[in-house]
Coordinates of N, CA and C in Angstrom, one line a residue:
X1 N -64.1 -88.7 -36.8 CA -64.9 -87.7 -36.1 C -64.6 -87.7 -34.6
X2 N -63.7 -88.7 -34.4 CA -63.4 -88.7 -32.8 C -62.6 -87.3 -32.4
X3 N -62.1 -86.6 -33.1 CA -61.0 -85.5 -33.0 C -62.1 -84.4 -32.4
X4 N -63.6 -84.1 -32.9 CA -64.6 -83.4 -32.2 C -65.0 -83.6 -30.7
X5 N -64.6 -84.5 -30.3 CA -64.7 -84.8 -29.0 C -63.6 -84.3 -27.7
X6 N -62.7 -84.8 -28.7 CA -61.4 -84.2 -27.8 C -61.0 -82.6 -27.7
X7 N -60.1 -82.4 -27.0 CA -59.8 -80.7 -26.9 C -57.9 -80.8 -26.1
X8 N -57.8 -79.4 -26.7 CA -56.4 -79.4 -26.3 C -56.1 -78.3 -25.4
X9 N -54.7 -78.3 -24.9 CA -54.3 -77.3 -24.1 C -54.0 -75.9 -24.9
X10 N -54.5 -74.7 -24.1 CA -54.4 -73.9 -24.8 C -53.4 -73.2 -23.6
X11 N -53.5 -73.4 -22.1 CA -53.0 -72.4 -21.0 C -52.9 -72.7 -20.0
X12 N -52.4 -72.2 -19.0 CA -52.5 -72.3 -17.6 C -53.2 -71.2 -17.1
X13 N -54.0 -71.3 -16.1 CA -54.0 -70.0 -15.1 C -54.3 -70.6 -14.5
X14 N -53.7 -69.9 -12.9 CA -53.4 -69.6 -11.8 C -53.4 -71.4 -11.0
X15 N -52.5 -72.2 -12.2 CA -52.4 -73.7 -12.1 C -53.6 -74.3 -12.4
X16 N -54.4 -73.8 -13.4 CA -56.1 -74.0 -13.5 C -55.1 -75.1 -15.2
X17 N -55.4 -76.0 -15.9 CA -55.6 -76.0 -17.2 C -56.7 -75.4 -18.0
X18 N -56.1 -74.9 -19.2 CA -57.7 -74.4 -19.8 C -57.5 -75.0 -21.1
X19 N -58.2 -75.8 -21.3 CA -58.7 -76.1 -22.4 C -59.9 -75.8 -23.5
X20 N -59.8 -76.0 -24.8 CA -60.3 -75.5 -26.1 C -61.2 -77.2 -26.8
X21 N -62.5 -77.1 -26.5 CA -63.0 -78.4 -27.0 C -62.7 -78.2 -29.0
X22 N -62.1 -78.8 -30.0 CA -62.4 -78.9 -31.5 C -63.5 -78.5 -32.0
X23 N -64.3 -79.0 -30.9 CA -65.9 -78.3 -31.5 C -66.1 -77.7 -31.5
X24 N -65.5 -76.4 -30.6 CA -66.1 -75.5 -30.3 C -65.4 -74.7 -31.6
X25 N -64.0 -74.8 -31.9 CA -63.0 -74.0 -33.1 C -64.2 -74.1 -34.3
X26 N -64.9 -75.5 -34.5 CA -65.7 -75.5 -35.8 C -67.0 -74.8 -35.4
X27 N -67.7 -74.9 -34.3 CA -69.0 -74.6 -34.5 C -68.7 -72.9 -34.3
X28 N -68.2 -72.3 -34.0 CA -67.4 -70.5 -33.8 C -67.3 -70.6 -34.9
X29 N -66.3 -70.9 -35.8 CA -65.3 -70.5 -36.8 C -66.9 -70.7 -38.3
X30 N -67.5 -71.5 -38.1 CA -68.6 -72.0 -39.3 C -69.9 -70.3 -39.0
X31 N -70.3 -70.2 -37.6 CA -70.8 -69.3 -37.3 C -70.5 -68.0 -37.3
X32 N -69.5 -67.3 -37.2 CA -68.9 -66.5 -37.2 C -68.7 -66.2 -38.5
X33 N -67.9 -67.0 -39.2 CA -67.6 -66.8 -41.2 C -68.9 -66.6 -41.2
X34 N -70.2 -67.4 -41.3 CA -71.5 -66.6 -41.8 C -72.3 -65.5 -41.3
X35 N -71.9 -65.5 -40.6 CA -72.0 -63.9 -39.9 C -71.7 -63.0 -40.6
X36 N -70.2 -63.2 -40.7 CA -69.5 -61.9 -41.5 C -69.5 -61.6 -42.7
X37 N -70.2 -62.6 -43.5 CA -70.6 -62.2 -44.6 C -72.0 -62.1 -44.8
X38 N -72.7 -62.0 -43.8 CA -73.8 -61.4 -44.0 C -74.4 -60.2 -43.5
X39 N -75.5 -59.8 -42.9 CA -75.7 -58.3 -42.4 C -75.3 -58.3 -41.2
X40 N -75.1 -58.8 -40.5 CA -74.7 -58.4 -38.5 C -73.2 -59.2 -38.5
X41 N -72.3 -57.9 -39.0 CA -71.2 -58.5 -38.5 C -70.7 -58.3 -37.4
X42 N -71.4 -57.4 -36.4 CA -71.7 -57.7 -34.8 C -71.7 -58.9 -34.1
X43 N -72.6 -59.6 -34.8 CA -72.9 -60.9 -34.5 C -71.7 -61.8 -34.0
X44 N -70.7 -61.6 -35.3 CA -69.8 -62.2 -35.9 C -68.4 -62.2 -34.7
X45 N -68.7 -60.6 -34.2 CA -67.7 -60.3 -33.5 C -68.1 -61.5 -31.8
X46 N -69.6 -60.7 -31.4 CA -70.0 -61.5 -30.5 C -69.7 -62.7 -30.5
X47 N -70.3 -63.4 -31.4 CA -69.4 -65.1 -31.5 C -68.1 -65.3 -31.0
X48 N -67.3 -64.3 -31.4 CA -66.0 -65.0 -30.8 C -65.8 -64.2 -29.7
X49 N -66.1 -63.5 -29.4 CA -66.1 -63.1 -27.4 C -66.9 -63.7 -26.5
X50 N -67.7 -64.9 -26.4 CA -68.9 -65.7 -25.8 C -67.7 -66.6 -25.0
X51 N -66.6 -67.1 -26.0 CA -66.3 -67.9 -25.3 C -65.2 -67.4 -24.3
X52 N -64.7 -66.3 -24.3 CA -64.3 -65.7 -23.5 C -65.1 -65.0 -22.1
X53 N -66.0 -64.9 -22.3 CA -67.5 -65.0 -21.4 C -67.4 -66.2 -20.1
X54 N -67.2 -67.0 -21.0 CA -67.7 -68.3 -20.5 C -66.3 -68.4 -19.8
X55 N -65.1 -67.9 -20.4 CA -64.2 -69.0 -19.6 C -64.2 -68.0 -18.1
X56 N -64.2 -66.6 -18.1 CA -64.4 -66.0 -16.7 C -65.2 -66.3 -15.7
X57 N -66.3 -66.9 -16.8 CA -67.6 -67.4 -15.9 C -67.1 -68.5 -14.7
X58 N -66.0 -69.2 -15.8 CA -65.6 -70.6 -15.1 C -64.6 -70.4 -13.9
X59 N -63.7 -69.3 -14.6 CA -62.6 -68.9 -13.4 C -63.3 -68.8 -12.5
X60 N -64.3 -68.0 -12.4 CA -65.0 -67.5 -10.9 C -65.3 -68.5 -10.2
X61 N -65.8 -69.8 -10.9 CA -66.0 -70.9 -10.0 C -64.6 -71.4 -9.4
X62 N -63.8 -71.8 -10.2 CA -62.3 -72.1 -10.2 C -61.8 -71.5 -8.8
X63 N -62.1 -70.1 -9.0 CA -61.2 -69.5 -8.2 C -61.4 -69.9 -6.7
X64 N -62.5 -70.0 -6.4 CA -63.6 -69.6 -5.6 C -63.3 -71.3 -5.1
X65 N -63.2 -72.5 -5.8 CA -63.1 -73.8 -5.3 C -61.6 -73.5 -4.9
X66 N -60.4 -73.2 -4.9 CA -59.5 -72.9 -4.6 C -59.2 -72.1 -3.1
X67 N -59.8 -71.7 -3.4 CA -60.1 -70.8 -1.8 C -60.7 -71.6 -0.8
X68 N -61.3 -73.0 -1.3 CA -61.8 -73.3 0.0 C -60.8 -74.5 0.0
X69 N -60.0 -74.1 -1.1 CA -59.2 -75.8 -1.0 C -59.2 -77.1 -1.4
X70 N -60.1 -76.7 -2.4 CA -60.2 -77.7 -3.7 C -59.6 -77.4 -5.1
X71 N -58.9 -78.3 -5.2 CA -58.1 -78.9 -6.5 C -59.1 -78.5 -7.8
X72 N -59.0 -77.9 -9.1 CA -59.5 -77.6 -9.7 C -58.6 -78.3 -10.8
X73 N -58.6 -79.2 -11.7 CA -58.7 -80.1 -12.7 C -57.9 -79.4 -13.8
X74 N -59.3 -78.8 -14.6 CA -59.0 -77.9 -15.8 C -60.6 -77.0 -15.8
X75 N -60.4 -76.2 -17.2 CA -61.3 -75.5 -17.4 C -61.5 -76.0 -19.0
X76 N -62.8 -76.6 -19.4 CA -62.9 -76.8 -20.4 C -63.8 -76.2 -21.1
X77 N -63.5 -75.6 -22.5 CA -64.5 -74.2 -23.1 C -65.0 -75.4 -24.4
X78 N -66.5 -75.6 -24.5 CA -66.8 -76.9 -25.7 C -68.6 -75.5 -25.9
X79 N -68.8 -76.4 -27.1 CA -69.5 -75.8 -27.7 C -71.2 -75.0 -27.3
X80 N -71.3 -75.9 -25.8 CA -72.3 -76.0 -25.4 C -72.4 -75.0 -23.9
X81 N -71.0 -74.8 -23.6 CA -70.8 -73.7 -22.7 C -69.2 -73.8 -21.6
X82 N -69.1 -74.0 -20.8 CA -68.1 -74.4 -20.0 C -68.1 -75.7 -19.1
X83 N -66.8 -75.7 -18.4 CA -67.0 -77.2 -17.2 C -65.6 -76.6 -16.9
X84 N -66.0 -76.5 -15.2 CA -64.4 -75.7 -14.4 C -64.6 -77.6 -13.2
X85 N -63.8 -78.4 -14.4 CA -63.3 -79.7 -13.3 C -62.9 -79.7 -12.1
X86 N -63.5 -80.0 -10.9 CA -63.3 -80.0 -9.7 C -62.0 -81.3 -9.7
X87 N -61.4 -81.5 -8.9 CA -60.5 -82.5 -8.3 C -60.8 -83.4 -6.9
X88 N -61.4 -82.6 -6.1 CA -61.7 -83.1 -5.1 C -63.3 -82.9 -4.6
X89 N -63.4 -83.5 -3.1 CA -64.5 -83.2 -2.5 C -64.8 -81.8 -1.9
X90 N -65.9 -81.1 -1.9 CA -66.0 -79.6 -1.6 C -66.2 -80.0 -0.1
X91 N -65.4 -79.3 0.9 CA -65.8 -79.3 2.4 C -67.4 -79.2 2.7
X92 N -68.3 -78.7 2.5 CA -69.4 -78.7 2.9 C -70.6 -77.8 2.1
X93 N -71.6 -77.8 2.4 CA -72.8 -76.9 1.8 C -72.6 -75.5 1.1
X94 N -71.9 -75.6 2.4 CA -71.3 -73.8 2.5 C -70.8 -73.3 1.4
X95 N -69.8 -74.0 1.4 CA -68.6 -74.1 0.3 C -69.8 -74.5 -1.1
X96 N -69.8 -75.1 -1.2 CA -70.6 -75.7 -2.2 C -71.5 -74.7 -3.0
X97 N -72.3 -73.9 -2.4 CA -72.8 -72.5 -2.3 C -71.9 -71.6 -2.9
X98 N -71.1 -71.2 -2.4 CA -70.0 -70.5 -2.8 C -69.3 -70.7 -3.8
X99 N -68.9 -72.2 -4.4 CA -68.5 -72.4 -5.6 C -69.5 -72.3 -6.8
X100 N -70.7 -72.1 -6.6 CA -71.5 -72.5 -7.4 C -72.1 -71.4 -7.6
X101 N -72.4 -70.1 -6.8 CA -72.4 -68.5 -6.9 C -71.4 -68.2 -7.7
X102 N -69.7 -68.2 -7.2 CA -69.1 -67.6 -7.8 C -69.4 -67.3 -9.2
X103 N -69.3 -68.5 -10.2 CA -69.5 -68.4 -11.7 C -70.9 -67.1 -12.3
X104 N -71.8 -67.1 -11.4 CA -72.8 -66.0 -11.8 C -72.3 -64.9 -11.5
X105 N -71.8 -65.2 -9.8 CA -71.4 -63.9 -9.6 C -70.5 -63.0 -10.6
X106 N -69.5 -63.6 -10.9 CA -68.4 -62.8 -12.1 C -69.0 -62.0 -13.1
X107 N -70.1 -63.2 -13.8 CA -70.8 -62.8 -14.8 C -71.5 -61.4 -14.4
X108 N -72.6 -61.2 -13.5 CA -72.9 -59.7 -12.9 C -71.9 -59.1 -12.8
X109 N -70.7 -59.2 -12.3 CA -70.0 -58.1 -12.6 C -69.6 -57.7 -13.5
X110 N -69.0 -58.3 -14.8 CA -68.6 -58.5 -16.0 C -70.1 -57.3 -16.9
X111 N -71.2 -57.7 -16.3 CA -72.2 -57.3 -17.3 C -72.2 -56.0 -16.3
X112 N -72.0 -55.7 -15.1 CA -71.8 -54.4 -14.5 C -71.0 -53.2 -15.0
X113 N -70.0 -54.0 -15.2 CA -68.6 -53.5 -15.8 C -69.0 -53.0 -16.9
X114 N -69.6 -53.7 -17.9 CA -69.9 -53.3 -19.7 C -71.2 -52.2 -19.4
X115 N -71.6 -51.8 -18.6 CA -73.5 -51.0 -18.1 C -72.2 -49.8 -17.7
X116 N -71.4 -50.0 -16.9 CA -70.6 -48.6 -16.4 C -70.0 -48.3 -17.5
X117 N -69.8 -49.1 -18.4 CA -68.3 -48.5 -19.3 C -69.7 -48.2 -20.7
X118 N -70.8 -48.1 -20.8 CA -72.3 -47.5 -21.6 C -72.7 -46.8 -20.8
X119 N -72.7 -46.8 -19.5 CA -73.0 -45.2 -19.1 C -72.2 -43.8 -19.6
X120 N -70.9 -43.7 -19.9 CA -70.1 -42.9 -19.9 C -69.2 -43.3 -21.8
X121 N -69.8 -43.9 -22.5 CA -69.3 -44.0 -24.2 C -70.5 -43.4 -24.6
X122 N -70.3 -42.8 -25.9 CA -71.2 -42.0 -27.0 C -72.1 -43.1 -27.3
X123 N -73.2 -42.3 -27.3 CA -74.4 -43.5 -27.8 C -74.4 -44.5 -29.2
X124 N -73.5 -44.1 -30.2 CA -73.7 -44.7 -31.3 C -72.0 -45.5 -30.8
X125 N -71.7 -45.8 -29.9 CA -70.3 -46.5 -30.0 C -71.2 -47.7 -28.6
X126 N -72.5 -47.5 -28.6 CA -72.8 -48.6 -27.4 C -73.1 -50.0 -27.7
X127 N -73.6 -50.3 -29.0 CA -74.4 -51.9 -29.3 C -73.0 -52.5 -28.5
X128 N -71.7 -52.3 -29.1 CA -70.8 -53.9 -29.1 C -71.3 -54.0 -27.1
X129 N -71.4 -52.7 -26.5 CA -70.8 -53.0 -25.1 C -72.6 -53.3 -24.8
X130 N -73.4 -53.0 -25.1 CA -74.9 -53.4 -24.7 C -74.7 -55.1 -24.9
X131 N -74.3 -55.6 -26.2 CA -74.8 -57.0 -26.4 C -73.8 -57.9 -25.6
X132 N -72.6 -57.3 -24.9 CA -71.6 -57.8 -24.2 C -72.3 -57.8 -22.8
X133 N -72.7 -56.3 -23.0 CA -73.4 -56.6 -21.3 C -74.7 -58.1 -21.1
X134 N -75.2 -58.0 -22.0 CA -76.5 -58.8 -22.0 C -75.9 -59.9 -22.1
X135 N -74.5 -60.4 -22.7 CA -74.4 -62.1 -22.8 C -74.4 -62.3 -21.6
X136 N -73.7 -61.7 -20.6 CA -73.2 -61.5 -19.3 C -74.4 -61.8 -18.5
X137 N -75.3 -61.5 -18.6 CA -76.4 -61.3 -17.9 C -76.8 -62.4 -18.1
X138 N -76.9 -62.7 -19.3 CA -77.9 -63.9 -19.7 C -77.0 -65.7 -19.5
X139 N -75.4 -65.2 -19.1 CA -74.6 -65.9 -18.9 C -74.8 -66.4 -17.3
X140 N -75.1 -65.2 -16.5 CA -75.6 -65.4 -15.2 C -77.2 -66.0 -14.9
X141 N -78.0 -65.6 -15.2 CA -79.4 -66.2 -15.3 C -79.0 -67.7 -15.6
X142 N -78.6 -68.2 -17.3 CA -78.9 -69.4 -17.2 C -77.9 -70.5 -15.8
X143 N -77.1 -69.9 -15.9 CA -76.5 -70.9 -14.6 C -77.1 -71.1 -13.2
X144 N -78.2 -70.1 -13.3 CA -78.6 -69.9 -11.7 C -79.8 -70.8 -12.2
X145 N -80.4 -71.2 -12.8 CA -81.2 -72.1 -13.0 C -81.1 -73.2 -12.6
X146 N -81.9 -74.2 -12.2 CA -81.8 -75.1 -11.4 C -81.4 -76.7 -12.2

């Protein structure tokens, strides 16, 4: 059971590692199959876009500790949400602030982006981009929590 704990390389960006916790392949992959065989195969789809949610969520932080000149580790996607590993010490408050907005901030835009692109799609082609906009949202909210 130790193999649930660990996670592997899946990529680079922008010299970021990103990594894939095992848990997260089982707890998606177990969730998702029952989804799809039951009535909300929406659901099913949602499930596997969350974690892609999440990893932008993280870049934003990522990116954003890089700009002030901090070393960013990896990005790790596990079952319970993200972790964008710092490397170093953040210069100051300021900064600190700013690495720690970024991640929401993305997410509002991301959920902006999916509200513009349902303003202008046929109303019966909206759920996938409504429940995309809302993860987004709700992706932002819980981080901003204290």
């Amino acid at each position: 059971m130790n193999w649930l704990l660990s996670s592997h390389r899946i990529g680079n960006v922008f010299g970021i590692d990103v990594r894939l916790s095992y848990a997260l392949y089982l707890v998606t992959g177990i969730w998702a199959a029952s989804d799809l065989t039951g009535p909300y195969p929406l659901l099913a789809l949602v499930t596997l876009l969350l974690p892609g949610f999440v990893f932008l969520h993280e870049l934003g932080h990522s990116l954003m500790a890089l700009q002030h000149r901090v070393p960013v580790e990896e990005i790790l996607l596990h079952p319970l949400g993200g972790l964008a590993r710092l490397g170093g010490m953040v210069p100051g408050p300021w900064a600190e602030i700013r690495i720690a907005l970024a991640g929401p901030a993305t997410s509002l835009l991301l959920a902006g982006a999916c509200y513009a692109v349902m303003m202008v799609t046929p109303p019966d082609a909206t759920l996938l981009i409504y429940v995309m906009m809302r993860l987004n949202l709700m992706l932002a909210l819980f981080n901003l929590l204290p």
